[in-house]
Short mmCIF file of C-alpha atoms in Angstrom, two decimals:
data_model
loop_
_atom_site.label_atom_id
_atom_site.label_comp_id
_atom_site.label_asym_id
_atom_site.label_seq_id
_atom_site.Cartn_x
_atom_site.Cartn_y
_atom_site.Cartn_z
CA UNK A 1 19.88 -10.87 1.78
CA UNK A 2 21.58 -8.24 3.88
CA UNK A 3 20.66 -5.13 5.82
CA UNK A 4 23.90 -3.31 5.51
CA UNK A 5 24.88 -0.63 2.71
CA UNK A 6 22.15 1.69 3.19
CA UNK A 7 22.78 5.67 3.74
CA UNK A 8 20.52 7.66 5.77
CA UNK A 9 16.62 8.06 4.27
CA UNK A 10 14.61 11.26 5.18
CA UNK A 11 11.09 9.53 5.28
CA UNK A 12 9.08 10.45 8.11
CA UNK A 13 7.22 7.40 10.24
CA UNK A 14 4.64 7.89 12.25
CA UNK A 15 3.99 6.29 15.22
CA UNK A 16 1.06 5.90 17.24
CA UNK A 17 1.36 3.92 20.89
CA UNK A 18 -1.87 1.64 20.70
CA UNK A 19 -3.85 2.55 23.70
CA UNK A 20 -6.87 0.21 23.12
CA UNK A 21 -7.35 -3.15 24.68
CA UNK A 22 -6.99 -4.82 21.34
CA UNK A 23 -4.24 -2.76 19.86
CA UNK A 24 -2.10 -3.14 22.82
CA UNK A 25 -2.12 -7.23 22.89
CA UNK A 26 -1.33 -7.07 19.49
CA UNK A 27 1.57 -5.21 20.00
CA UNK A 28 3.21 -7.27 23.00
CA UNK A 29 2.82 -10.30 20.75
CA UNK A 30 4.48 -8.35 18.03
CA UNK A 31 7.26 -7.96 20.69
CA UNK A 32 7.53 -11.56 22.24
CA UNK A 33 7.45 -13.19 18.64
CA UNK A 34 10.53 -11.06 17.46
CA UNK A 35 12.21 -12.19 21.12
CA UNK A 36 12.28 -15.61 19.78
CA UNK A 37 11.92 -15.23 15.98
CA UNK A 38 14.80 -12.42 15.32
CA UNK A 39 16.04 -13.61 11.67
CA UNK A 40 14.66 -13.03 8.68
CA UNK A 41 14.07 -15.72 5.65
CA UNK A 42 13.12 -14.21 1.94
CA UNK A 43 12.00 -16.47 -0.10
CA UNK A 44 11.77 -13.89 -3.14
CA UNK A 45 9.19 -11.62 -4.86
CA UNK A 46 5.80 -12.11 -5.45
CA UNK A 47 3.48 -9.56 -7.93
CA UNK A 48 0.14 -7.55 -7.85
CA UNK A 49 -1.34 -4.71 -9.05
CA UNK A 50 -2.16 -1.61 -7.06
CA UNK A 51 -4.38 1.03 -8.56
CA UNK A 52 -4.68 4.81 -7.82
CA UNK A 53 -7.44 7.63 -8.57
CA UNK A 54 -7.02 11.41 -8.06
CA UNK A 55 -8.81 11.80 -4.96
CA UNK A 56 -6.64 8.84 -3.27
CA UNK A 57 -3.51 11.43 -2.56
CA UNK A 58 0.00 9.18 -1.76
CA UNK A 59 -2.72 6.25 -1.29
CA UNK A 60 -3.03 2.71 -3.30
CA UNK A 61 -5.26 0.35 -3.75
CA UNK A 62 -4.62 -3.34 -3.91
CA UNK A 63 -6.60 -3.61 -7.12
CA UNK A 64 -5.31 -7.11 -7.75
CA UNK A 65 -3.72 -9.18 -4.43
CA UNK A 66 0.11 -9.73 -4.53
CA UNK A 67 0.57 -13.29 -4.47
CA UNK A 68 1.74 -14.07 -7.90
CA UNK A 69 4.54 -15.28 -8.79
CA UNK A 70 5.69 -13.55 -11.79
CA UNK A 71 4.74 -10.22 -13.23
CA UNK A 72 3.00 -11.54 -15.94
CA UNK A 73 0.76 -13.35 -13.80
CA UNK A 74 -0.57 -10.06 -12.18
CA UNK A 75 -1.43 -8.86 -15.58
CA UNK A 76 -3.31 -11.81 -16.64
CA UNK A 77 -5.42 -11.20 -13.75
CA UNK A 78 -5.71 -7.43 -14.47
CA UNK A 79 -6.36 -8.39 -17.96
CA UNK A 80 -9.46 -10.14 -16.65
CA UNK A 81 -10.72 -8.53 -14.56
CA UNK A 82 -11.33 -5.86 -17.05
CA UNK A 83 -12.61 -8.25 -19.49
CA UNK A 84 -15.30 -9.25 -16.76
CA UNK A 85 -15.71 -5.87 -15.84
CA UNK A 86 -16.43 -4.45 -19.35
CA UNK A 87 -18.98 -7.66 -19.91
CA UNK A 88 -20.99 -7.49 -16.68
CA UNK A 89 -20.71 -3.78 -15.03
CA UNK A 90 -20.06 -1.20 -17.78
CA UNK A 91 -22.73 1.14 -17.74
CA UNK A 92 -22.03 2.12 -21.55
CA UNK A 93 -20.32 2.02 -24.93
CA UNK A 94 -18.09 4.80 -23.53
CA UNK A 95 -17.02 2.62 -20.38
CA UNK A 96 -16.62 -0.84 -22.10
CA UNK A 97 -14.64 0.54 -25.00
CA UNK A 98 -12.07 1.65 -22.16
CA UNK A 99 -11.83 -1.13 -20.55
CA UNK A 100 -11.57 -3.64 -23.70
CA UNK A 101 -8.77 -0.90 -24.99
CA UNK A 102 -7.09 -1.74 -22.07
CA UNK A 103 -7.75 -5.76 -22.88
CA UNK A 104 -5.90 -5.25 -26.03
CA UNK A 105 -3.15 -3.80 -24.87
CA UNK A 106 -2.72 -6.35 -21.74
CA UNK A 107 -3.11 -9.06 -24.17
CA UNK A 108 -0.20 -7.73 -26.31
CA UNK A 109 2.63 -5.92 -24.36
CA UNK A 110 3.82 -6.70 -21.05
CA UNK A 111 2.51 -3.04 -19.75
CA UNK A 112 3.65 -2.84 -16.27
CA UNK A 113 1.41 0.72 -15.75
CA UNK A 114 -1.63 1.95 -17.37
CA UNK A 115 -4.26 4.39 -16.93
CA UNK A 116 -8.47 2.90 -17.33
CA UNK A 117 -11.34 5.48 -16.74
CA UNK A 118 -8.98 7.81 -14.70
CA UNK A 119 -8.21 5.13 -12.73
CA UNK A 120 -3.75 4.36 -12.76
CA UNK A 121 -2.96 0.76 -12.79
CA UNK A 122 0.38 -0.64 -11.41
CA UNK A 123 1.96 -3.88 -11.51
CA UNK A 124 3.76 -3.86 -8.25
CA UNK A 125 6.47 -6.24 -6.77
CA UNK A 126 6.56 -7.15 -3.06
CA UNK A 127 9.45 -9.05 -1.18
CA UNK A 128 7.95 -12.03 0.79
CA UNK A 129 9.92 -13.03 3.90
CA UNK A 130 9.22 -14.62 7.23
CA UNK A 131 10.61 -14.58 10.64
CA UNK A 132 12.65 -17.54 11.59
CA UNK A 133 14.08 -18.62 14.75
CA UNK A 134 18.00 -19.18 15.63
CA UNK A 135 17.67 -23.11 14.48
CA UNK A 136 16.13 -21.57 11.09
CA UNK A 137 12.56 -22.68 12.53
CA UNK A 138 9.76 -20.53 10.86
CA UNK A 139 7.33 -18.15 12.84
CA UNK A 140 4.08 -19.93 13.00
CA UNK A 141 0.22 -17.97 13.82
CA UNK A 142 0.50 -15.42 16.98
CA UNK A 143 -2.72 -15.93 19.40
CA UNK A 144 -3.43 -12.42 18.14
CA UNK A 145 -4.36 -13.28 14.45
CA UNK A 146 -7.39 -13.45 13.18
CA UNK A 147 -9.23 -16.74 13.55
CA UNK A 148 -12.95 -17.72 12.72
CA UNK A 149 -15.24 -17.63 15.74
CA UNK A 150 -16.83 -20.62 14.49
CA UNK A 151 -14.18 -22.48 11.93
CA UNK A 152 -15.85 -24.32 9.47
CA UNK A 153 -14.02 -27.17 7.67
CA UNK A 154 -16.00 -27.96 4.93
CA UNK A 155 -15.04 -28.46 1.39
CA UNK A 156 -15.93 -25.21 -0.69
CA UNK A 157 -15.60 -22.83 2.16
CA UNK A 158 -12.61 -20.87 0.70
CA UNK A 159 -15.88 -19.35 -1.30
CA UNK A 160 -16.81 -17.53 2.07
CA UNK A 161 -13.14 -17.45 3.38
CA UNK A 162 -11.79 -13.11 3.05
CA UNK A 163 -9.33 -13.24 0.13
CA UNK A 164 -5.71 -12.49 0.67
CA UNK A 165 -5.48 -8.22 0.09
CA UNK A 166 -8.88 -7.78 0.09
CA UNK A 167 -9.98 -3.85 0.66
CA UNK A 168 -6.42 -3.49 1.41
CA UNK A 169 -5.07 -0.02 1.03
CA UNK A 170 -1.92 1.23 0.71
CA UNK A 171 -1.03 4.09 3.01
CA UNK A 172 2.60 5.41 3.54
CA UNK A 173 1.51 8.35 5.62
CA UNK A 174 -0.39 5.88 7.90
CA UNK A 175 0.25 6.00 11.59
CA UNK A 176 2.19 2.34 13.03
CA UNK A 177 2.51 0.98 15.91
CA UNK A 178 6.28 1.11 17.90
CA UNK A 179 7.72 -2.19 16.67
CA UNK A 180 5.67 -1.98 13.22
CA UNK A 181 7.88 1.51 12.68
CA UNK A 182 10.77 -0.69 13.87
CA UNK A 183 10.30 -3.18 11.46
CA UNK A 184 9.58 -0.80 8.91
CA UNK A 185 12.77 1.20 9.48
CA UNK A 186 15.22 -1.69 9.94
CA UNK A 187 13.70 -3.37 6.75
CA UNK A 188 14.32 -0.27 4.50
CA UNK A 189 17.67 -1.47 3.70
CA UNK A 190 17.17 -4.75 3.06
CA UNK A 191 18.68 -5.82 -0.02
CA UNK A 192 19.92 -9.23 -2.10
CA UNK A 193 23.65 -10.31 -1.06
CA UNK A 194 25.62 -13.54 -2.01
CA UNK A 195 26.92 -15.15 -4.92
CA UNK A 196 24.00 -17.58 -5.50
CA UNK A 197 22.08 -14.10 -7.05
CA UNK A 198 23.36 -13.37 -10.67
CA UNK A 199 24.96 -9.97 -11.52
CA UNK A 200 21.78 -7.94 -12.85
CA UNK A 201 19.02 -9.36 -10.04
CA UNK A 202 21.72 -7.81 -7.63
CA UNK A 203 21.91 -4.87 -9.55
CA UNK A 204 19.04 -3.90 -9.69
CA UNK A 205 18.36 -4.95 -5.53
CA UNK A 206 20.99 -2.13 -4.92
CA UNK A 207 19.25 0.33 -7.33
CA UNK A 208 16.01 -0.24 -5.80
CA UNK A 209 17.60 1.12 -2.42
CA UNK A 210 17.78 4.67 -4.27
CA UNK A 211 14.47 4.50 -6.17
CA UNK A 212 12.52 3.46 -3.98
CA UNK A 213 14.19 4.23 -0.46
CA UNK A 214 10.87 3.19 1.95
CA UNK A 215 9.18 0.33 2.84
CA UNK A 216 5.71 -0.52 3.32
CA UNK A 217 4.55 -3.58 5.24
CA UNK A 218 1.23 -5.62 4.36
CA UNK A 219 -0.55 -7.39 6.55
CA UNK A 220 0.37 -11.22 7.48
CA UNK A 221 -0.78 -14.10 5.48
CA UNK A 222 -0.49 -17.72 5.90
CA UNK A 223 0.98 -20.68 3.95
CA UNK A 224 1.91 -24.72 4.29
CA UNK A 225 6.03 -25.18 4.65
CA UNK A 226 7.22 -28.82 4.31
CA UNK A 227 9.96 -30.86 5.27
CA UNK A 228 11.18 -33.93 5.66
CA UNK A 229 13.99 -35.45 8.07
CA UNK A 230 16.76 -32.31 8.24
CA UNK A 231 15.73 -30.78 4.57
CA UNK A 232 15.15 -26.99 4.64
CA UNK A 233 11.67 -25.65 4.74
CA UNK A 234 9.55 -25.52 1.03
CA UNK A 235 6.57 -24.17 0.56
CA UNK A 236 3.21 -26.09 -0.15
CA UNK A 237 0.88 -24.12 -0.61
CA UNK A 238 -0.44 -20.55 -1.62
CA UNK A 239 -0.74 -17.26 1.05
CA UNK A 240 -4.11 -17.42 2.65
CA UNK A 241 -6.10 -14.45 4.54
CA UNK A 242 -6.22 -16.19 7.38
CA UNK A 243 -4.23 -19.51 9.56
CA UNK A 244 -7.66 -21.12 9.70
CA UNK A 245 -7.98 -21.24 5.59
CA UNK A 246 -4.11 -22.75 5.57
CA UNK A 247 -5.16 -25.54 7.65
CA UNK A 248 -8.47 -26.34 6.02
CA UNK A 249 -6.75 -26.72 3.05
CA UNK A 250 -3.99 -28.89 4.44
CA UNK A 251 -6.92 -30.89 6.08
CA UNK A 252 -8.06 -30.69 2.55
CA UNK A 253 -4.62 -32.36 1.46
CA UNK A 254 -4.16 -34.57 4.03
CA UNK A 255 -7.54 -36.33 3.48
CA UNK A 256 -8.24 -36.22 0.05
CA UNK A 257 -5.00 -35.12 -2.27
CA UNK A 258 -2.44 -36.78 -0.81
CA UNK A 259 -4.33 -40.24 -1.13
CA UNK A 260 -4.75 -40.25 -4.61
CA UNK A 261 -0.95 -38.56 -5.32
CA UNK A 262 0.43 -41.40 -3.43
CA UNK A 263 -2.34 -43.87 -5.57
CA UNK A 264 -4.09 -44.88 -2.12
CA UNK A 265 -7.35 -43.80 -3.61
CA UNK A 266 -7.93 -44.07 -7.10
CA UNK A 267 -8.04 -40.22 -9.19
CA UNK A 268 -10.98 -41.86 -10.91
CA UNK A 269 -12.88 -41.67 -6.95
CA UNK A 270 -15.82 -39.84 -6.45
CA UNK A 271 -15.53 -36.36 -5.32
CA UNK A 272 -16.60 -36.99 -1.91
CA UNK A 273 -14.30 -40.09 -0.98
CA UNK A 274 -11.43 -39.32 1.07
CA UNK A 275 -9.40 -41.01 3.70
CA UNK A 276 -11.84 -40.53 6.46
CA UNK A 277 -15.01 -42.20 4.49
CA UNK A 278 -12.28 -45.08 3.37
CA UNK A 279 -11.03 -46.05 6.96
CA UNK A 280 -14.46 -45.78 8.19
CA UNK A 281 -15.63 -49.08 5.12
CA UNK A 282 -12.12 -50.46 6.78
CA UNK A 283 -12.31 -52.72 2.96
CA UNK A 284 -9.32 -50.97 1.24
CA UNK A 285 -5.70 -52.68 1.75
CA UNK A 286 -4.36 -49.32 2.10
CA UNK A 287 -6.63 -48.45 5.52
CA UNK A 288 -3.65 -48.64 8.14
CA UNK A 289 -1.99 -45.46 5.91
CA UNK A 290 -5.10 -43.69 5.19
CA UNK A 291 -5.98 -43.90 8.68
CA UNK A 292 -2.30 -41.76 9.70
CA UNK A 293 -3.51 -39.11 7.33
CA UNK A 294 -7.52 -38.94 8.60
CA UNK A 295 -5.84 -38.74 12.01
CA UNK A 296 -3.55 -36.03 11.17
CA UNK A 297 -6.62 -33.95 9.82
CA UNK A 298 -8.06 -35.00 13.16
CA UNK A 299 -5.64 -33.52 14.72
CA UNK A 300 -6.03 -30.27 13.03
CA UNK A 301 -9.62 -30.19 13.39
CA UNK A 302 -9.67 -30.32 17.09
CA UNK A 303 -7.63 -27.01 17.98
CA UNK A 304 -5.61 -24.19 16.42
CA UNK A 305 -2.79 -26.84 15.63
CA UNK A 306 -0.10 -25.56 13.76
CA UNK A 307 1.87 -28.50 12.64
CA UNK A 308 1.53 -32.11 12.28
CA UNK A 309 3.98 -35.27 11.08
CA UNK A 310 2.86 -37.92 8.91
CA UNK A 311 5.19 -40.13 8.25
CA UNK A 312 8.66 -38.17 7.89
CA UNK A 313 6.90 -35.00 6.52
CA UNK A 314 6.20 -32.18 8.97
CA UNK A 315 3.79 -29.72 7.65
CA UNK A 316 3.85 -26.42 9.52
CA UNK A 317 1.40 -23.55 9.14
CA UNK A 318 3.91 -20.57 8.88
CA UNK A 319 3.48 -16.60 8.99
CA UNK A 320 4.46 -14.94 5.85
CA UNK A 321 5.18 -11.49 5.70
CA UNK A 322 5.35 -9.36 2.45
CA UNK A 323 6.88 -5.85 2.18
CA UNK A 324 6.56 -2.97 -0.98
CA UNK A 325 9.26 -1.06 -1.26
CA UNK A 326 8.42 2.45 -2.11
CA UNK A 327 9.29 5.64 -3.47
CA UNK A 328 8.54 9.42 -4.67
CA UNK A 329 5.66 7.91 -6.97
CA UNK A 330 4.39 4.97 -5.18
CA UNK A 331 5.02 1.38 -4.65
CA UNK A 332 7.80 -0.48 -7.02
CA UNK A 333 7.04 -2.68 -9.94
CA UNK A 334 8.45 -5.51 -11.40
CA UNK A 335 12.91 -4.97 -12.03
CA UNK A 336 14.43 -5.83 -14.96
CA UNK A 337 15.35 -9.04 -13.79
CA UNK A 338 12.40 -10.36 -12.64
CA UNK A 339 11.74 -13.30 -14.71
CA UNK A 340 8.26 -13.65 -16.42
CA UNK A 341 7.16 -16.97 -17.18
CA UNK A 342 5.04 -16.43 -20.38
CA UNK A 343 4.18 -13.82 -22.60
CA UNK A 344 1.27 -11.97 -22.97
CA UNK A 345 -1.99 -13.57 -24.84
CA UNK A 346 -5.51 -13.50 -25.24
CA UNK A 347 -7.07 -14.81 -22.15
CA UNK A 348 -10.96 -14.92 -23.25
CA UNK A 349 -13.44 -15.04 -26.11
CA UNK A 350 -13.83 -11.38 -28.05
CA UNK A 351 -16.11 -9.17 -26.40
CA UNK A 352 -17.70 -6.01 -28.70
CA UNK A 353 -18.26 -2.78 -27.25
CA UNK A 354 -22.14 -3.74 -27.28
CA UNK A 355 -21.56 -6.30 -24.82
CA UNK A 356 -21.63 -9.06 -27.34
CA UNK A 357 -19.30 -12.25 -26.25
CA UNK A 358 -17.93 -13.96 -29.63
CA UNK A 359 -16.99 -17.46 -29.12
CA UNK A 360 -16.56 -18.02 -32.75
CA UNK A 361 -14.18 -15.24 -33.65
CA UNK A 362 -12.57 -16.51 -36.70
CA UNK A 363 -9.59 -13.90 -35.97
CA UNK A 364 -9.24 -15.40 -31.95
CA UNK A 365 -9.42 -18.92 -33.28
CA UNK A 366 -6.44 -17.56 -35.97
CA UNK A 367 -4.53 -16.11 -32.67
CA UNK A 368 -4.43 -18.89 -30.28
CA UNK A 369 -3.36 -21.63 -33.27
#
């Protein structure tokens, strides 16, 4: 990627000095994390759909969160989420036959904007990046992120856990702090550089300076990296809301799907054996392993710990960031490059405008053969 190339934007920023307890510790974490962590590492674009109504002015809302990985993947969740929408909240013929019109089409064209009940609809694409170190090391939590008062590691808690985007709205005219508006400005002309990106993907990176000349910066969210010995980071997991969710589920890994990946515990297990309850019957020939991964989780458990090494694997909890870039009409969608990895199809059982769920459609059973 590169920051160079850019010519001067006329987009106002404004910037509010936080003056409250809170606000301020925030924002001298925000400034010793970019002391240490002053490169950037994009690891590409990830999709979501943000939705607009007349009375939001320049505002968005994060209809559905942008953490999918190809455009197509955003519409198949706006495709049911209308769908569930039109079967359990419509108030009326009127209302479901909207929202199943807009079922159709979603099941039929790749529609990257559409309008439902007044409401506009917009597959949007956001760049996801992180802050890395001068050895290439990956920002992990700050002390000022949000953590559970009382973390709670049990299995099924992600039911309870704040979803990634959740409530989140889009605001360009929004006040930011001093290094947010930094960040925000410097980022603007951030754009893909390098022969490893093919003709058209960089194409359209440089046309996407002029379209859409502002950013707009989402809140943090947190994923597993990987490596082993002197490979580059990977990813291993999905973004999270918050650290503590990324490290209950690599607990989660650790004890229970790692074991039966690496055939230490049988698949065929029940649900509730892992490597803890194994070491503890000390009867299995694989006990002296499957006591370095229940001791990792341990580990975990006992503090805000943000990596741990089993075997030659490191597993880090890293910060991700995720920016929009923006123009006259909102927040960008998906480039003609962007690679989808499907195409659109029926997703669920015909629904009537009555309200009426047909599981034995002859025509849907025709469709998906």
């Amino acid at each position: 990627m590169s920051n160079e190339g850019a010519g001067p934007v006329e987009w106002p920023v404004v910037v509010r000095v936080p003056v409250e307890p809170v606000e301020a510790a925030m924002e001298a974490d925000a400034v010793d994390a970019a002391a240490r962590h002053s490169g950037v590492a994009v690891r590409g674009p990830l999709f979501g759909v943000a939705a607009q109504s007349e009375d939001d002015g320049r505002r968005w809302r994060v209809a559905v969160e942008v953490t999918h990985g190809c455009p197509q993947q955003a519409r198949d969740a706006l495709n049911s989420r209308f769908w569930f929408r039109a079967k359990d909240e419509a108030k009326d013929r009127a209302e479901r036959r909207a929202l199943l019109a807009a079922v159709a089409r979603l099941e039929s064209e790749c529609v990257d904007e559409l309008t439902v009940l007044d409401t506009r609809y917009r597959v949007v694409r956001a760049e996801e990046y992180a802050a890395v170190d001068e050895h290439g090391d990956i920002e992990t939590p700050r002390p000022t992120d949000p953590e559970p008062l009382n973390p709670d590691w049990s299995r099924g808690a992600g039911t309870r856990s704040p979803r990634v985007d959740d409530g989140l709205v889009l605001d360009p005219d929004a006040p930011v702090s001093p290094l947010q508006a930094a960040e925000r400005l410097t980022l603007r002309s951030l754009t893909y550089s390098g022969a490893r990106y093919p003709g058209p993907v960089l194409e359209d990176s440089a046309r996407a300076l002029e379209s859409h000349p502002d950013v707009m910066l989402m809140p943090a969210a947190f994923l597993i990296v990987e490596r082993s010995g002197a490979e580059p980071w990977s990813p291993g997991s999905s973004l999270h809301a918050t650290a503590h969710d990324a490290r209950r589920t690599l607990a989660f890994a650790l004890t229970w799907m790692e074991p039966r990946t690496r055939g230490l515990i049988p698949y065929d297990a029940e649900r509730d054996v892992d490597a803890h309850t194994v070491v503890a019957e000390n009867t299995s020939p694989a006990v002296a392993e499957l006591a370095e991964f229940a001791a990792a989780a341990d580990r975990l458990r006992a503090g805000r710990c943000n990596e741990i090494k089993v075997g030659s694997t490191v597993s880090r909890i890293a910060r991700a960031r995720r920016l929009l870039r923006w123009g006259p009409d909102g927040p960008e969608g998906p480039r003609p490059s962007d690679i989808n990895t499907h195409a659109p199809q029926a997703l669920h059982p015909r629904l009537d405008e009555d309200g009426t769920v047909h599981f034995d459609d002859p025509a849907q059973d025709e469709d998906s053969s």
